[in-house]
Amino acid sequence: MDEISTPSQEWLAARLSEALGSGRVVTAPADLEPFLHEERGLYRSRSGIVVLPRSTEEVAAAVSICAEAGVSIVPQGGNSGLVGGAVAGEGEVLISLARMNRILSIDPVDFTMTVEAGAILETIQDAAEAAGCLFPLSLGAQGSCQIGGNIATNAGGINVLRYGNTRDLVLGLEAVLPDGRIWNGLRALHKDNTGYALKHLFIGSEGTLGIVTKAVLKLFPLPQEQQLALCALGTIDDALTLLSRLKGRAGDSVTAFELISGFALDLACGHSGAARPIAEAHPWFVLLELSGSQGGSALRDTLEESLGEALEQAIIGDAVIAESLDQAASFWRLRERIPEAQKSIGASIKHDVSVPVSRIPQFVSEAGAAVVEALPGTRICVFGHLGDGNLHYNLSPPADASDAAFMARYKELNAIVHDIAHRLDGSFSAEHGVGLLKAAELRRYKDPLEIELMQRVKAAFDPQGRMNPGKLLGTI
Ligand code: FAD
């Protein structure tokens, strides 16, 4: 215990250890380290106590002790969030769900899975597949993010077009409230019209209303056929035409439709040393996937016909269909490597915006002009979930500018991009949430009445304001 600097922290750690048992409370600096870093390096937690409960009852005990002691709590999942939501301040206790990682049951008749909140997303996907089912939530951090974190951030990812956000994939929840009581809403019901849907308040609440401890998830039939293609295009308008033609022919089978700018694809290929799948340079690329549970080659035929027609009509300039699972995986890897590749050319100012799908071309054109006017030479790396109207609109410094000079323009460039998204009836945070990073944006863009109602919900669940303070609603 000699690592703890203040007596009250020492007392609290001892009290938590006594109640939860040995090995549940971490205080040694070296052991704390993995929980203190933050994915983007923008923040660092200053907490001196991390609690690692193994059951809902242990979470409840830890929360009760903190509540009695008047200490704030920060829930942490896989710590892959991009807005500083799981960062703890001085004197706050981090509660990590890492050891509550069990798949509790799978019901292939109900098409449901019950899990603990600390289960890693990829483990859940694998367990569903082993049972002949699909859990469709899929995102770049799936090897480390936890389902509790996905629920708390209402995570999106690449399959939202067909299956929806996390919100659409959760049937029931269990959560520990800020006073330590356990709310059991762990119902596997598709229909339950019995008043306010409390689970939906927890989904997307970013740990500000309580700690999610278990969930009942919706499963789907495992696709029997999947087809992936990379298409090269001249404009985003062409990409939208392709999307609506494909939806017309293949309906719900269109499961992913990812836009990648030529600049972003070149960065990813250059960084990973991979050859560009389509050799000729084009302004835009789309990575699209069709999947279905029928088997056979019907989707392949639909894809070939659709792309053939699009080529003839000059909607696309070129296309390549993945011929093997390995080739499909290599296309996805390129998409996933864009953020890492962008890091290699300096600091980045990132935006995760959404606008109505039809307004994406207008957004890209207006934001591009405004950003370059404000800071000529800014390199714009655009990629994202075009089918959902969600773009990662990330800026890199001009080739001759230092990172420091570029980052000094952070707020100004943020405001330019977010103002345009807002004017086009969009959102400043489509899927990454608000956390610490975007709390000021929330105040800038949300209707004051909406903020007031959110504050009242927060006060109803957490009157002392001790559950993940400062996140989402900021310090207002
Ligand atoms: P953490 O980062 O630990 O926490 C995130 C927030 O949830 C915090 O506010 C925390 O307090 C709260 N929280 C965590 N667990 C709980 C719990 N059990 N109960 C209550 N609150 C809790 N996000 C997308 O939506 N779509 C993407 O495509 C996507 N791609 C990504 C790609 C990469 C490479 C990376 C690094 C991140 C990506 N993200 C994406 C962001 C991130 O992975 C998601 O937000 C993810 O859902 C966070 O889960 P986590 O377990 O890591 O949560």
Tab-separated table of C-alpha atoms in Angstrom, residues 153-349:
chain	number	residue	atom	x	y	z
A	153	THR	CA	-20.882	4.281	-26.481
A	154	ASN	CA	-23.635	2.833	-28.705
A	155	ALA	CA	-20.828	1.778	-31.060
A	156	GLY	CA	-21.422	1.663	-34.806
A	157	GLY	CA	-18.879	0.040	-37.125
A	158	ILE	CA	-19.074	-1.451	-40.587
A	159	ASN	CA	-22.386	-3.341	-40.499
A	160	VAL	CA	-24.745	-0.610	-39.294
A	161	LEU	CA	-26.268	-0.307	-42.763
A	162	ARG	CA	-27.877	-3.740	-42.419
A	163	TYR	CA	-27.983	-4.476	-38.665
A	164	GLY	CA	-28.055	-1.062	-36.964
A	165	ASN	CA	-25.954	0.383	-34.125
A	166	THR	CA	-25.321	-1.401	-30.817
A	167	ARG	CA	-28.646	0.052	-29.641
A	168	ASP	CA	-30.405	-2.186	-32.159
A	169	LEU	CA	-28.542	-5.284	-31.002
A	170	VAL	CA	-29.304	-5.215	-27.271
A	171	LEU	CA	-32.462	-6.843	-25.898
A	172	GLY	CA	-31.789	-6.476	-22.178
A	173	LEU	CA	-29.295	-5.120	-19.669
A	174	GLU	CA	-28.193	-5.378	-16.085
A	175	ALA	CA	-26.526	-2.343	-14.519
A	176	VAL	CA	-25.190	-1.160	-11.184
A	177	LEU	CA	-26.586	2.257	-10.306
A	178	PRO	CA	-24.468	5.062	-8.793
A	179	ASP	CA	-25.782	4.235	-5.297
A	180	GLY	CA	-24.730	0.578	-5.622
A	181	ARG	CA	-28.154	-0.942	-6.288
A	182	ILE	CA	-28.454	-3.502	-9.093
A	183	TRP	CA	-31.040	-2.896	-11.822
A	184	ASN	CA	-31.994	-6.183	-13.465
A	185	GLY	CA	-33.330	-5.468	-16.935
A	186	LEU	CA	-31.787	-8.626	-18.353
A	187	ARG	CA	-34.805	-9.540	-20.457
A	188	ALA	CA	-34.622	-11.429	-23.748
A	189	LEU	CA	-37.804	-9.870	-25.112
A	190	HIS	CA	-38.266	-8.491	-28.609
A	191	LYS	CA	-41.481	-6.856	-27.459
A	192	ASP	CA	-41.939	-5.147	-24.112
A	193	ASN	CA	-44.148	-2.063	-24.143
A	194	THR	CA	-44.228	-1.413	-20.409
A	195	GLY	CA	-43.148	2.192	-20.119
A	196	TYR	CA	-39.864	4.047	-20.433
A	197	ALA	CA	-37.220	1.834	-22.049
A	198	LEU	CA	-34.534	2.260	-19.380
A	199	LYS	CA	-32.046	0.106	-21.264
A	200	HIS	CA	-31.945	2.755	-23.980
A	201	LEU	CA	-30.896	5.368	-21.432
A	202	PHE	CA	-27.862	3.259	-20.529
A	203	ILE	CA	-27.016	2.606	-24.178
A	204	GLY	CA	-24.914	5.578	-25.288
A	205	SER	CA	-24.742	7.052	-21.767
A	206	GLU	CA	-20.927	6.688	-21.704
A	207	GLY	CA	-20.834	5.394	-18.147
A	208	THR	CA	-22.535	8.485	-16.709
A	209	LEU	CA	-25.682	6.735	-15.403
A	210	GLY	CA	-24.281	3.473	-14.044
A	211	ILE	CA	-22.091	0.491	-14.840
A	212	VAL	CA	-23.406	-2.047	-17.328
A	213	THR	CA	-22.626	-5.504	-15.954
A	214	LYS	CA	-24.476	-7.935	-18.242
A	215	ALA	CA	-26.393	-7.856	-21.519
A	216	VAL	CA	-28.687	-10.005	-23.628
A	217	LEU	CA	-27.638	-9.582	-27.264
A	218	LYS	CA	-29.518	-10.264	-30.478
A	219	LEU	CA	-28.038	-12.853	-32.839
A	220	PHE	CA	-28.724	-13.400	-36.541
A	221	PRO	CA	-28.389	-16.291	-38.990
A	222	LEU	CA	-24.780	-16.775	-40.086
A	223	PRO	CA	-24.327	-15.609	-43.701
A	224	GLN	CA	-23.655	-18.490	-46.075
A	225	GLU	CA	-22.343	-16.292	-48.870
A	226	GLN	CA	-20.303	-13.091	-48.673
A	227	GLN	CA	-19.029	-11.070	-51.575
A	228	LEU	CA	-16.667	-8.126	-51.249
A	229	ALA	CA	-15.663	-5.669	-53.950
A	230	LEU	CA	-13.498	-2.574	-54.173
A	231	CYS	CA	-14.741	-0.046	-56.707
A	232	ALA	CA	-12.996	3.062	-58.058
A	233	LEU	CA	-15.099	6.153	-58.678
A	234	GLY	CA	-14.785	9.747	-59.843
A	235	THR	CA	-17.246	11.365	-57.423
A	236	ILE	CA	-19.160	10.674	-54.205
A	237	ASP	CA	-22.386	11.298	-56.140
A	238	ASP	CA	-21.454	8.255	-58.238
A	239	ALA	CA	-20.921	6.276	-55.037
A	240	LEU	CA	-24.437	7.206	-53.871
A	241	THR	CA	-25.885	6.179	-57.243
A	242	LEU	CA	-24.081	2.836	-56.912
A	243	LEU	CA	-25.443	2.416	-53.370
A	244	SER	CA	-29.046	3.020	-54.363
A	245	ARG	CA	-28.752	0.718	-57.426
A	246	LEU	CA	-27.266	-2.033	-55.255
A	247	LYS	CA	-29.933	-1.633	-52.604
A	248	GLY	CA	-32.565	-1.794	-55.341
A	249	ARG	CA	-31.181	-5.137	-56.539
A	250	ALA	CA	-29.866	-6.736	-53.372
A	251	GLY	CA	-31.924	-5.020	-50.626
A	252	ASP	CA	-30.803	-5.927	-47.137
A	253	SER	CA	-27.960	-8.025	-48.499
A	254	VAL	CA	-25.879	-4.837	-48.784
A	255	THR	CA	-24.151	-5.119	-45.412
A	256	ALA	CA	-21.254	-2.667	-45.785
A	257	PHE	CA	-20.599	0.337	-47.994
A	258	GLU	CA	-17.384	2.094	-46.974
A	259	LEU	CA	-16.069	5.203	-48.686
A	260	ILE	CA	-12.288	5.652	-48.924
A	261	SER	CA	-10.646	8.665	-50.572
A	262	GLY	CA	-7.814	8.039	-53.027
A	263	PHE	CA	-5.501	9.846	-50.593
A	264	ALA	CA	-6.552	7.581	-47.701
A	265	LEU	CA	-6.103	4.397	-49.769
A	266	ASP	CA	-2.647	5.519	-50.956
A	267	LEU	CA	-1.666	6.237	-47.344
A	268	ALA	CA	-2.826	2.793	-46.168
A	269	CYS	CA	-1.078	0.984	-49.056
A	270	GLY	CA	2.125	3.025	-48.657
A	271	HIS	CA	2.238	2.484	-44.906
A	272	SER	CA	1.611	-1.271	-45.042
A	273	GLY	CA	3.708	-1.867	-48.182
A	274	ALA	CA	0.681	-3.424	-49.923
A	275	ALA	CA	0.068	-3.014	-53.651
A	276	ARG	CA	-3.001	-0.934	-54.480
A	277	PRO	CA	-5.753	-3.431	-55.451
A	278	ILE	CA	-6.709	-1.116	-58.345
A	279	ALA	CA	-3.501	0.208	-59.860
A	280	GLU	CA	-4.843	3.364	-61.501
A	281	ALA	CA	-5.335	6.428	-59.271
A	282	HIS	CA	-8.950	7.529	-58.665
A	283	PRO	CA	-10.400	10.229	-56.394
A	284	TRP	CA	-12.663	7.805	-54.496
A	285	PHE	CA	-13.025	4.133	-53.704
A	286	VAL	CA	-15.871	2.137	-52.168
A	287	LEU	CA	-15.436	-1.133	-50.296
A	288	LEU	CA	-18.795	-2.872	-50.456
A	289	GLU	CA	-20.033	-6.152	-49.096
A	290	LEU	CA	-23.074	-8.251	-49.894
A	291	SER	CA	-23.999	-11.099	-47.585
A	292	GLY	CA	-26.874	-13.508	-47.373
A	293	SER	CA	-27.940	-16.656	-45.611
A	294	GLN	CA	-29.106	-18.565	-48.700
A	295	GLY	CA	-25.827	-20.037	-49.943
A	296	GLY	CA	-25.076	-20.734	-53.627
A	297	SER	CA	-23.761	-17.948	-55.818
A	298	ALA	CA	-26.805	-15.718	-56.216
A	299	LEU	CA	-25.076	-12.746	-54.576
A	300	ARG	CA	-21.984	-13.155	-56.742
A	301	ASP	CA	-24.233	-13.015	-59.817
A	302	THR	CA	-26.045	-9.933	-58.490
A	303	LEU	CA	-22.744	-8.227	-57.721
A	304	GLU	CA	-21.224	-8.988	-61.120
A	305	GLU	CA	-24.330	-7.782	-62.941
A	306	SER	CA	-24.555	-4.594	-60.848
A	307	LEU	CA	-20.886	-3.726	-61.249
A	308	GLY	CA	-20.932	-4.606	-64.974
A	309	GLU	CA	-23.848	-2.254	-65.511
A	310	ALA	CA	-22.201	0.471	-63.384
A	311	LEU	CA	-19.009	0.161	-65.470
A	312	GLU	CA	-20.943	0.420	-68.738
A	313	GLN	CA	-22.721	3.527	-67.499
A	314	ALA	CA	-19.439	5.026	-66.217
A	315	ILE	CA	-20.757	5.171	-62.630
A	316	ILE	CA	-17.608	3.355	-61.599
A	317	GLY	CA	-14.208	3.488	-63.301
A	318	ASP	CA	-12.984	0.054	-62.252
A	319	ALA	CA	-13.764	-2.725	-59.762
A	320	VAL	CA	-12.182	-5.801	-58.296
A	321	ILE	CA	-14.147	-8.561	-56.572
A	322	ALA	CA	-12.292	-10.485	-53.846
A	323	GLU	CA	-11.710	-14.040	-55.105
A	324	SER	CA	-10.833	-15.599	-51.753
A	325	LEU	CA	-11.311	-15.055	-48.038
A	326	ASP	CA	-7.639	-14.017	-47.846
A	327	GLN	CA	-8.095	-11.381	-50.504
A	328	ALA	CA	-11.257	-10.106	-48.796
A	329	ALA	CA	-9.346	-9.888	-45.502
A	330	SER	CA	-6.553	-7.954	-47.215
A	331	PHE	CA	-9.075	-5.391	-48.545
A	332	TRP	CA	-10.534	-4.949	-45.043
A	333	ARG	CA	-7.039	-4.610	-43.587
A	334	LEU	CA	-6.355	-1.672	-45.875
A	335	ARG	CA	-9.524	0.026	-44.645
A	336	GLU	CA	-8.617	-0.647	-41.005
A	337	ARG	CA	-5.048	0.605	-41.390
A	338	ILE	CA	-5.969	4.092	-42.505
A	339	PRO	CA	-5.843	5.678	-38.985
A	340	GLU	CA	-2.447	4.118	-38.252
A	341	ALA	CA	-1.149	5.173	-41.689
A	342	GLN	CA	-2.340	8.712	-41.079
A	343	LYS	CA	-0.335	8.848	-37.863
A	344	SER	CA	2.807	8.246	-39.936
A	345	ILE	CA	2.457	11.641	-41.647
A	346	GLY	CA	2.098	13.645	-38.454
A	347	ALA	CA	-0.531	14.825	-36.009
A	348	SER	CA	-4.171	14.527	-36.949
A	349	ILE	CA	-7.274	16.531	-36.188
